[in-house]
Short mmCIF file of C-alpha atoms in Angstrom, two decimals:
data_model
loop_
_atom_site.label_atom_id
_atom_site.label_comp_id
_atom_site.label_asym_id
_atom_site.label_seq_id
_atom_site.Cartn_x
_atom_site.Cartn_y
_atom_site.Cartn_z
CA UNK A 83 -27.90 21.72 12.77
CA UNK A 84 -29.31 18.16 14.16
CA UNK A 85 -26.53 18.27 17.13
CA UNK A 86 -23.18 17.01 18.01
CA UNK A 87 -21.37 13.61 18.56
CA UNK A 88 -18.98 14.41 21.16
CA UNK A 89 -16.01 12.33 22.10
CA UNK A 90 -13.07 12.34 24.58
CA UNK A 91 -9.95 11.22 24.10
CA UNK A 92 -6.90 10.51 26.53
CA UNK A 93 -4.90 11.43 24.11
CA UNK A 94 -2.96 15.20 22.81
CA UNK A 95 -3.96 16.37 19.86
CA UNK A 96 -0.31 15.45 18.24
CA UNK A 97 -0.83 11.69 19.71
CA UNK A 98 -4.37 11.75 17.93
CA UNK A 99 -4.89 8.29 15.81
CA UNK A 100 -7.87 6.46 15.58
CA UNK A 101 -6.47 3.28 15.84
CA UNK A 102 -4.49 4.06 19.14
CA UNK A 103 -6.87 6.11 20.91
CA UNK A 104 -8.38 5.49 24.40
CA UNK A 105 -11.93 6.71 24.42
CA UNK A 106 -13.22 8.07 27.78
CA UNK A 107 -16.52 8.61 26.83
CA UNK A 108 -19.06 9.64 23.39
CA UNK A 109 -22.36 10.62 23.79
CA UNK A 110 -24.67 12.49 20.94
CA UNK A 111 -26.69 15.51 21.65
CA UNK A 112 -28.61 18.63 20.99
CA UNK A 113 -27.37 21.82 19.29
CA UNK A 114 -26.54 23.35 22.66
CA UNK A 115 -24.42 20.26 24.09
CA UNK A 116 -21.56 21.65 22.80
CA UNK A 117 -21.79 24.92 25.37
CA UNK A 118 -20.13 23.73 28.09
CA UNK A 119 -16.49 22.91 26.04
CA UNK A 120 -17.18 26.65 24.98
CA UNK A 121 -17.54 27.69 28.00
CA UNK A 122 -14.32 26.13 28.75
CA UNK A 123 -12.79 27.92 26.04
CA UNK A 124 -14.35 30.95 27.13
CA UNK A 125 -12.45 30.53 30.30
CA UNK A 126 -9.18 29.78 29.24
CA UNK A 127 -9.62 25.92 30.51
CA UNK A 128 -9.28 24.56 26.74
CA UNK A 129 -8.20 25.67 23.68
CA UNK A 130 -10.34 25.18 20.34
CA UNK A 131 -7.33 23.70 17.48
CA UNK A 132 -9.84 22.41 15.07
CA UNK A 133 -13.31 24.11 13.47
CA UNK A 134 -15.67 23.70 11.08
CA UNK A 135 -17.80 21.08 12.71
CA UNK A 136 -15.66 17.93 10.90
CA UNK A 137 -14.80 17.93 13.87
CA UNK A 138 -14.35 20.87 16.14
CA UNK A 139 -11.53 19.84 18.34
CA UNK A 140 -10.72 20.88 21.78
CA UNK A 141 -7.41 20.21 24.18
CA UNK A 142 -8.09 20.30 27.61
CA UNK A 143 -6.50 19.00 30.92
CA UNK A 144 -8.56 16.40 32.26
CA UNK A 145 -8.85 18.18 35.74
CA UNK A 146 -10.93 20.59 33.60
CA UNK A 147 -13.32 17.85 31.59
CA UNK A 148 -13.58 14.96 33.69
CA UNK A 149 -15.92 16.89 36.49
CA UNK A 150 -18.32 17.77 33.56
CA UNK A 151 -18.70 14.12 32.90
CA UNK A 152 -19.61 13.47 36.59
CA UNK A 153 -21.80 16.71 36.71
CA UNK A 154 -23.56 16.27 33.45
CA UNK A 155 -23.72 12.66 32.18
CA UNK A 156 -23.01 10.39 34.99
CA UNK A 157 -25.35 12.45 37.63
CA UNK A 158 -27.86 12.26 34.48
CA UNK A 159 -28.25 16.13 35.44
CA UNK A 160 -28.17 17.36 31.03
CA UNK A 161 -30.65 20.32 31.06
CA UNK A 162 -33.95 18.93 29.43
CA UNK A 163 -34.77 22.71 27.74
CA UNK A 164 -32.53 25.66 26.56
CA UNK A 165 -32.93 29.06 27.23
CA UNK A 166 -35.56 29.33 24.40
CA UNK A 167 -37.01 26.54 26.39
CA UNK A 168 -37.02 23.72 23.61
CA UNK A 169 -36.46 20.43 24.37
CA UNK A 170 -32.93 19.27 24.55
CA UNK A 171 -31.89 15.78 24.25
CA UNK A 172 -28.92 13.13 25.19
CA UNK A 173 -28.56 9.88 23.87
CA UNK A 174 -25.81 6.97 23.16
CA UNK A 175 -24.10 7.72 25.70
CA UNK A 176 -21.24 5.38 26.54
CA UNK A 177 -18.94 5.78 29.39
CA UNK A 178 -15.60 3.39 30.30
CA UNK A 179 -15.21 4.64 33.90
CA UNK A 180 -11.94 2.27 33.91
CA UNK A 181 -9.99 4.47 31.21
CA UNK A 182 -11.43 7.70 33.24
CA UNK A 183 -9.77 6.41 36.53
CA UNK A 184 -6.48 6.19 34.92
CA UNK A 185 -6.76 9.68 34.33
CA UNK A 186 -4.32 11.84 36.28
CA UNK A 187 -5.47 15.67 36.63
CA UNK A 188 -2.85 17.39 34.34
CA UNK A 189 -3.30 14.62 31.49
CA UNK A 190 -3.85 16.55 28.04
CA UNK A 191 -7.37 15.24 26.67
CA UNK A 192 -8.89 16.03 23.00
CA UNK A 193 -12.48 15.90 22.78
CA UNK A 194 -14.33 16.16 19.92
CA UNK A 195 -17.41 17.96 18.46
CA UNK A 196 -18.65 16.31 15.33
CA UNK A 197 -21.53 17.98 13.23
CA UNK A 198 -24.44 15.80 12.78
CA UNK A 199 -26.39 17.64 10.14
#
């Protein structure tokens, strides 16, 4: 695997159409980028509805993704090595703080995890 190309959505997964959907934010990035929506998972703060890399796809309430935005891209705070300590990386980010304002807490959000190999 060369990584992911994650994107968020302010949209449900039933609502889902490319043409109509509101992007909060995409960003590519290592192999273990994709940890902290499992985490999520993991925690019963999103639910995986879609596998096999084309795409994974997640719901979540934005109370749940937004802070990892803040606390991983926007504070520039991605973790430069994994545990094996090799080098991660982050890159193409693009953020549109404006749709992420309009945000409210409870909105349903789909983010998702496309394989880049």
């Amino acid at each position: 695997m060369l990584g992911w190309w994650i994107i968020i959505a302010a949209q449900s997964p039933t609502e889902l159409d490319a043409s109509a959907t509101t992007i909060l934010a995409k960003w590519e990035v290592a192999p273990e980028g994709i940890n902290w929506i499992v985490d999520l998972v993991e925690a019963g703060k999103a639910e995986q509805i879609k596998y096999g890399g084309y795409p994974n796809r997640y719901a979540v309430r934005a109370t749940h993704a937004l802070p990892v935005l803040a606390d991983k891209l926007l504070s520039d705070t991605f973790p430069t090595t994994n545990d094996k300590m090799q080098p991660t990386w982050l890159k193409n980010v693009e953020l549109h703080p404006d749709h992420i304002a309009l945000c409210s807490p409870d909105q349903l959000l789909v983010i998702e995890a496309w394989d880049q190999s």
